[in-house]
CSV table of C-alpha atoms in Angstrom, one decimal:
chain,number,residue,atom,x,y,z
A,1,MET,CA,-12.9,38.6,77.0
A,2,ALA,CA,-15.2,36.0,75.3
A,3,SER,CA,-17.1,38.6,73.2
A,4,ILE,CA,-13.9,40.2,72.0
A,5,THR,CA,-12.6,36.9,70.8
A,6,THR,CA,-15.8,36.2,68.8
A,7,THR,CA,-15.7,39.6,67.1
A,8,GLU,CA,-12.1,39.2,66.1
A,9,ARG,CA,-12.7,35.7,64.5
A,10,ARG,CA,-15.8,36.7,62.3
A,11,PRO,CA,-14.0,38.5,59.5
A,12,ARG,CA,-11.3,35.8,59.2
A,13,SER,CA,-13.7,32.9,58.9
A,14,VAL,CA,-16.5,34.2,56.7
A,15,VAL,CA,-15.4,37.0,54.3
A,16,PRO,CA,-12.1,35.7,53.0
A,17,ALA,CA,-13.5,32.2,52.5
A,18,ARG,CA,-16.4,33.5,50.3
A,19,THR,CA,-14.0,35.5,48.2
A,20,THR,CA,-11.7,32.4,47.7
A,21,TRP,CA,-14.7,30.3,46.7
A,22,ARG,CA,-15.8,32.8,44.0
A,23,SER,CA,-12.2,33.0,42.7
A,24,GLU,CA,-11.9,29.2,42.4
A,25,LYS,CA,-15.2,29.0,40.6
A,26,ALA,CA,-14.3,31.7,38.2
A,27,ALA,CA,-10.8,30.6,37.4
A,28,PRO,CA,-11.7,27.7,34.9
A,29,TYR,CA,-14.0,30.0,32.9
A,30,PHE,CA,-11.3,32.6,32.8
A,31,PHE,CA,-8.7,30.2,31.5
A,32,VAL,CA,-10.9,28.6,28.8
A,33,SER,CA,-12.5,31.9,27.7
A,34,PRO,CA,-9.8,32.6,25.0
A,35,PHE,CA,-10.5,29.3,23.3
A,36,VAL,CA,-14.2,29.8,23.6
A,37,LEU,CA,-14.0,33.2,22.0
A,38,VAL,CA,-11.8,32.0,19.2
A,39,PHE,CA,-14.1,29.0,18.6
A,40,LEU,CA,-17.2,31.2,18.5
A,41,GLY,CA,-15.5,33.8,16.3
A,42,PHE,CA,-13.8,31.5,13.8
A,43,THR,CA,-15.9,28.3,13.8
A,44,VAL,CA,-19.4,28.8,15.0
A,45,GLY,CA,-19.9,32.3,13.6
A,46,PRO,CA,-18.7,31.4,10.0
A,47,ALA,CA,-20.8,28.2,10.1
A,48,ILE,CA,-24.0,30.1,11.0
A,49,PHE,CA,-23.2,32.7,8.3
A,50,ALA,CA,-22.7,29.9,5.8
A,51,VAL,CA,-26.1,28.5,6.5
A,52,TYR,CA,-27.6,32.0,6.2
A,53,LEU,CA,-25.7,32.7,3.0
A,54,SER,CA,-26.8,29.4,1.5
A,55,LEU,CA,-30.4,30.8,1.5
A,56,HIS,CA,-29.4,33.9,-0.5
A,57,SER,CA,-28.0,34.9,-3.8
A,58,TRP,CA,-24.8,36.9,-3.5
A,59,ALA,CA,-21.9,37.7,-5.8
A,60,GLY,CA,-19.6,38.8,-3.0
A,61,LEU,CA,-20.4,42.6,-3.3
A,62,GLY,CA,-23.6,44.4,-2.8
A,63,SER,CA,-26.8,43.3,-1.0
A,64,MET,CA,-28.0,39.7,-0.7
A,65,THR,CA,-31.2,38.4,-2.3
A,66,PHE,CA,-33.2,35.8,-0.4
A,67,VAL,CA,-33.9,32.8,-2.6
A,68,GLY,CA,-34.9,30.1,-0.1
A,69,PHE,CA,-33.8,26.6,-1.0
A,70,ASP,CA,-33.1,27.5,-4.7
A,71,ASN,CA,-29.4,27.1,-4.2
A,72,TYR,CA,-29.8,23.5,-3.0
A,73,VAL,CA,-32.1,22.7,-5.9
A,74,THR,CA,-29.5,24.1,-8.3
A,75,LEU,CA,-26.8,22.2,-6.5
A,76,PHE,CA,-28.5,18.8,-6.9
A,77,THR,CA,-29.4,19.4,-10.5
A,78,ASP,CA,-25.9,20.6,-11.6
A,79,PRO,CA,-24.1,17.8,-13.5
A,80,ASP,CA,-20.8,19.2,-12.4
A,81,PHE,CA,-21.7,18.8,-8.7
A,82,LEU,CA,-23.0,15.3,-9.2
A,83,ALA,CA,-19.8,14.4,-11.0
A,84,ALA,CA,-17.8,15.9,-8.1
A,85,ALA,CA,-19.9,14.0,-5.5
A,86,GLY,CA,-19.3,10.7,-7.4
A,87,ASN,CA,-15.5,11.3,-7.7
A,88,THR,CA,-15.3,12.3,-4.0
A,89,ALA,CA,-17.2,9.1,-3.1
A,90,ILE,CA,-14.6,7.1,-5.0
A,91,TYR,CA,-11.7,8.9,-3.2
A,92,MET,CA,-13.4,8.3,0.2
A,93,ALA,CA,-13.9,4.6,-0.6
A,94,ALA,CA,-10.3,4.2,-1.6
A,95,SER,CA,-9.2,5.9,1.6
A,96,LEU,CA,-11.3,3.6,3.8
A,97,PHE,CA,-10.8,0.3,2.0
A,98,LEU,CA,-7.3,0.7,0.6
A,99,ILE,CA,-5.2,3.2,2.5
A,100,ILE,CA,-6.3,2.1,6.0
A,101,PRO,CA,-5.7,-1.6,5.5
A,102,LEU,CA,-2.4,-0.9,3.8
A,103,ALA,CA,-1.3,1.4,6.7
A,104,LEU,CA,-2.3,-1.3,9.2
A,105,PHE,CA,-0.3,-3.9,7.3
A,106,VAL,CA,2.8,-1.7,7.2
A,107,ALA,CA,2.4,-0.8,10.9
A,108,SER,CA,2.1,-4.5,11.8
A,109,LEU,CA,5.3,-5.3,10.0
A,110,LEU,CA,7.1,-2.4,11.7
A,111,ASN,CA,5.9,-3.6,15.1
A,112,GLN,CA,7.5,-7.0,14.8
A,113,ARG,CA,10.3,-7.7,17.2
A,114,GLY,CA,13.9,-7.6,16.0
A,115,ILE,CA,13.2,-5.4,12.9
A,116,ARG,CA,16.1,-3.2,12.2
A,117,PHE,CA,16.1,0.5,11.1
A,118,ARG,CA,12.5,0.9,12.4
A,119,ASN,CA,12.9,4.7,13.0
A,120,LEU,CA,14.4,5.1,9.5
A,121,PHE,CA,11.3,3.4,7.9
A,122,GLN,CA,8.9,5.5,10.0
A,123,THR,CA,10.7,8.7,8.7
A,124,VAL,CA,10.6,7.5,5.1
A,125,TYR,CA,6.9,6.7,5.3
A,126,PHE,CA,6.1,10.0,6.9
A,127,LEU,CA,8.1,12.1,4.4
A,128,PRO,CA,5.3,12.5,1.8
A,129,MET,CA,3.2,14.4,4.3
A,130,ILE,CA,5.8,17.2,4.7
A,131,LEU,CA,6.6,17.6,1.0
A,132,SER,CA,5.2,20.7,-0.8
A,133,PRO,CA,2.2,20.0,-3.0
A,134,VAL,CA,4.1,21.8,-5.8
A,135,ILE,CA,6.9,19.2,-5.6
A,136,VAL,CA,4.3,16.4,-5.5
A,137,ALA,CA,2.7,17.8,-8.7
A,138,LEU,CA,6.0,18.0,-10.5
A,139,VAL,CA,7.1,14.5,-9.5
A,140,PHE,CA,3.8,12.8,-10.3
A,141,ASN,CA,3.3,14.6,-13.6
A,142,ILE,CA,6.7,13.1,-14.7
A,143,ILE,CA,5.7,9.7,-13.4
A,144,PHE,CA,2.3,9.7,-15.0
A,145,ASP,CA,3.4,11.1,-18.4
A,146,LYS,CA,2.0,9.0,-21.2
A,147,ASN,CA,5.0,9.1,-23.5
A,148,ALA,CA,8.0,9.5,-21.2
A,149,GLY,CA,6.6,8.6,-17.8
A,150,LEU,CA,8.3,6.2,-15.4
A,151,LEU,CA,5.1,4.2,-14.7
A,152,ASN,CA,4.3,3.5,-18.3
A,153,ALA,CA,8.0,2.5,-18.9
A,154,VAL,CA,7.9,0.0,-16.1
A,155,LEU,CA,4.6,-1.5,-17.0
A,156,THR,CA,5.6,-1.8,-20.7
A,157,ALA,CA,8.9,-3.4,-19.7
A,158,LEU,CA,7.3,-5.9,-17.3
A,159,ILE,CA,4.0,-6.9,-18.9
A,160,GLY,CA,4.2,-5.4,-22.3
A,161,ILE,CA,1.0,-3.3,-22.2
A,162,PRO,CA,0.7,-0.1,-24.4
A,163,PRO,CA,1.2,3.3,-22.7
A,164,ILE,CA,-1.7,4.4,-20.6
A,165,GLY,CA,-3.0,8.0,-20.5
A,166,TRP,CA,-3.0,8.3,-16.7
A,167,LEU,CA,-4.0,12.0,-16.6
A,168,GLU,CA,-5.9,12.1,-19.9
A,169,ASN,CA,-8.3,9.1,-19.7
A,170,PRO,CA,-11.5,9.9,-17.6
A,171,ASP,CA,-11.2,6.5,-15.9
A,172,TRP,CA,-7.5,6.2,-15.3
A,173,VAL,CA,-7.3,9.7,-14.0
A,174,LYS,CA,-9.2,8.6,-10.9
A,175,VAL,CA,-6.8,5.8,-10.4
A,176,SER,CA,-3.9,8.3,-10.7
A,177,ILE,CA,-5.4,10.4,-7.9
A,178,VAL,CA,-5.9,7.4,-5.7
A,179,ILE,CA,-2.3,6.3,-6.3
A,180,VAL,CA,-1.1,9.8,-5.1
A,181,MET,CA,-3.4,9.5,-2.1
A,182,VAL,CA,-2.0,6.1,-1.2
A,183,TRP,CA,1.6,7.4,-1.5
A,184,ARG,CA,0.9,10.5,0.5
A,185,TYR,CA,-1.3,9.3,3.4
A,186,THR,CA,-0.3,5.7,4.1
A,187,GLY,CA,2.7,6.7,6.1
A,188,TYR,CA,0.8,9.3,8.0
A,189,LEU,CA,-1.7,6.6,9.2
A,190,VAL,CA,1.1,4.2,9.9
A,191,ILE,CA,2.2,6.5,12.8
A,192,PHE,CA,-1.2,6.2,14.5
A,193,PHE,CA,-1.4,2.4,14.0
A,194,LEU,CA,2.1,1.9,15.2
A,195,ALA,CA,1.4,3.9,18.4
A,196,GLY,CA,-1.7,1.8,19.0
A,197,LEU,CA,0.1,-1.5,18.4
A,198,GLN,CA,2.8,-0.6,20.9
A,199,GLY,CA,0.0,-0.3,23.5
A,200,VAL,CA,-1.3,-3.9,22.9
A,201,PRO,CA,0.2,-6.2,25.6
A,202,ARG,CA,2.8,-8.7,24.3
A,203,GLU,CA,1.5,-11.3,26.7
A,204,LEU,CA,-1.7,-11.6,24.6
A,205,TYR,CA,0.3,-12.6,21.5
A,206,GLU,CA,2.3,-15.1,23.6
A,207,ALA,CA,-1.0,-16.6,24.9
A,208,VAL,CA,-2.3,-17.0,21.4
A,209,ALA,CA,1.0,-18.7,20.4
A,210,LEU,CA,0.9,-21.1,23.4
A,211,ASP,CA,-2.7,-21.9,22.4
A,212,GLY,CA,-1.5,-23.0,19.0
A,213,GLY,CA,-2.8,-19.9,17.1
A,214,GLY,CA,-1.0,-18.5,14.1
A,215,PRO,CA,-0.5,-14.9,12.9
A,216,LEU,CA,-4.0,-14.7,11.4
A,217,ARG,CA,-5.6,-15.6,14.8
A,218,ALA,CA,-3.3,-13.3,16.6
A,219,PHE,CA,-4.3,-10.5,14.3
A,220,THR,CA,-8.1,-11.1,14.6
A,221,ALA,CA,-8.1,-12.0,18.3
A,222,VAL,CA,-5.6,-9.5,19.6
A,223,THR,CA,-4.5,-6.8,17.2
A,224,LEU,CA,-7.9,-5.8,15.8
A,225,PRO,CA,-9.7,-5.6,19.3
A,226,GLY,CA,-6.7,-3.8,20.7
A,227,LEU,CA,-6.8,-1.2,17.9
A,228,LYS,CA,-10.5,-0.6,18.0
A,229,PRO,CA,-10.3,3.0,19.4
A,230,VAL,CA,-7.4,3.8,17.0
A,231,MET,CA,-9.3,2.4,14.1
A,232,ALA,CA,-12.3,4.5,14.9
A,233,PHE,CA,-10.2,7.7,15.2
A,234,VAL,CA,-8.3,6.9,11.9
A,235,ALA,CA,-11.6,6.1,10.1
A,236,VAL,CA,-13.2,9.4,11.1
A,237,ILE,CA,-10.2,11.6,10.2
A,238,VAL,CA,-9.7,9.7,6.9
A,239,THR,CA,-13.3,10.1,6.0
A,240,ALA,CA,-13.3,13.8,6.8
A,241,GLY,CA,-10.0,14.4,5.0
A,242,SER,CA,-10.9,12.5,1.8
A,243,ALA,CA,-14.3,14.2,1.7
A,244,GLN,CA,-12.4,17.5,1.6
A,245,ILE,CA,-9.7,16.4,-0.9
A,246,PHE,CA,-8.5,19.4,-3.0
A,247,GLU,CA,-4.8,19.5,-3.5
A,248,GLU,CA,-4.2,16.2,-5.3
A,249,PRO,CA,-6.8,16.6,-8.2
A,250,TYR,CA,-6.2,20.4,-8.3
A,251,ILE,CA,-2.4,20.2,-8.8
A,252,LEU,CA,-2.4,17.2,-11.1
A,253,THR,CA,-5.4,17.7,-13.4
A,254,LYS,CA,-7.3,20.8,-12.4
A,255,GLY,CA,-10.3,18.5,-12.1
A,256,GLY,CA,-10.0,17.3,-15.7
A,257,PRO,CA,-10.3,15.9,-18.2
A,258,GLY,CA,-13.6,17.7,-18.1
A,259,THR,CA,-15.0,16.9,-14.7
A,260,ALA,CA,-13.5,13.4,-14.5
A,261,SER,CA,-11.4,14.1,-11.4
A,262,ILE,CA,-13.1,17.1,-9.8
A,263,SER,CA,-13.8,16.9,-6.1
A,264,VAL,CA,-16.6,18.6,-4.1
A,265,THR,CA,-14.2,21.1,-2.6
A,266,MET,CA,-12.9,21.9,-6.1
A,267,TYR,CA,-16.4,22.5,-7.2
A,268,LEU,CA,-17.0,24.7,-4.2
A,269,TYR,CA,-13.9,26.7,-5.0
A,270,ARG,CA,-14.9,27.1,-8.7
A,271,VAL,CA,-18.4,28.4,-8.1
A,272,ALA,CA,-17.3,30.7,-5.3
A,273,PHE,CA,-14.0,32.2,-6.5
A,274,GLU,CA,-14.1,31.7,-10.2
A,275,GLN,CA,-17.8,32.2,-11.0
A,276,GLY,CA,-18.9,34.4,-8.0
A,277,TYR,CA,-21.9,32.3,-6.8
A,278,PHE,CA,-21.2,32.5,-3.1
A,279,GLY,CA,-24.7,31.4,-2.1
A,280,LEU,CA,-24.4,28.2,-4.2
A,281,ALA,CA,-20.9,27.6,-2.7
A,282,ALA,CA,-22.3,28.0,0.8
A,283,ALA,CA,-25.0,25.5,0.0
A,284,CYS,CA,-22.3,23.1,-1.2
A,285,GLY,CA,-20.4,23.6,2.0
A,286,VAL,CA,-23.5,23.0,4.2
A,287,VAL,CA,-24.2,19.7,2.3
A,288,LEU,CA,-20.6,18.7,2.7
A,289,PHE,CA,-20.7,19.4,6.4
A,290,ILE,CA,-23.9,17.4,6.9
A,291,VAL,CA,-22.4,14.4,5.0
A,292,ILE,CA,-19.1,14.5,6.9
A,293,PHE,CA,-20.9,14.9,10.3
A,294,GLY,CA,-23.3,12.0,9.4
A,295,LEU,CA,-20.5,9.7,8.3
A,296,GLY,CA,-18.5,10.5,11.4
A,297,ARG,CA,-21.3,9.7,13.7
A,298,LEU,CA,-22.0,6.5,11.7
A,299,LEU,CA,-18.4,5.4,12.0
A,300,THR,CA,-18.2,6.1,15.8
A,301,TRP,CA,-21.4,4.2,16.2
A,302,ALA,CA,-20.1,1.3,14.2
A,303,PHE,CA,-17.0,1.1,16.3
A,304,GLY,CA,-18.9,1.5,19.5
A,305,ILE,CA,-17.0,4.6,20.5
A,306,GLY,CA,-18.8,7.0,22.8
A,307,THR,CA,-21.4,4.5,24.1
A,308,GLU,CA,-21.6,3.3,27.6
A,309,ARG,CA,-20.6,-0.3,28.3
A,310,GLU,CA,-23.3,-2.6,29.7
């Protein structure tokens, strides 16, 4: 009777358990495999091909010709690329030092207790993000018109200055692009800051008030430390987004006058799809990726994100 009982128990305790263990180990790989395949096919694969293409001369058809680093030499000696890099740096600086502080200020106002119509304000601030770029182009072309534009009319009426060629002057056209960026992206960032502010405990503000601190001390001692992860996230996405800016200068000025408002992505678009230099465009894309990746890592390091606490 004892030997029969041992023989009957063996298949139940060993074979099914091993099968279950293998299934449990394989299940996570099975569920993440679609994402991994899509990521490899549409992100890693094109990125590797872009690096390979940047070392070749190719017009889009026919065979490629290996040219080494000639595309990178051509890129950094091209005045149009240098102008595009300078303009993009201005757009990035405006995003970091103008749009982010403005969005934080608006979010702080909306986070105050007792404010009425908060949801209405959030919707109004977010509306520019969902508008079509074509509508944005039409509206701001009317606003920036030198002779009949709303902005010149207001400035002339208030401070009496002569009309400004917002989209015609090489200096003012950059200001025009920055104005459109502020109008379009400030509300988008307000949503992130407002979500972060609502996670900061109210008790900390009350403690600062009991200690005799004013709004400035509450902002520096409570708000900024509480928003540190949000600030890092916003700074990274704003840096990456402004480095790839395309719609605003393209729909307003086509990069003009001359190359006064052209961005790096506009330059990449021109050399690839208008001039047929795909190898040069790929080199431009590789350089842009390196700059964005480097700035992203620098910002996360500056905010102390991703490092272990001592």
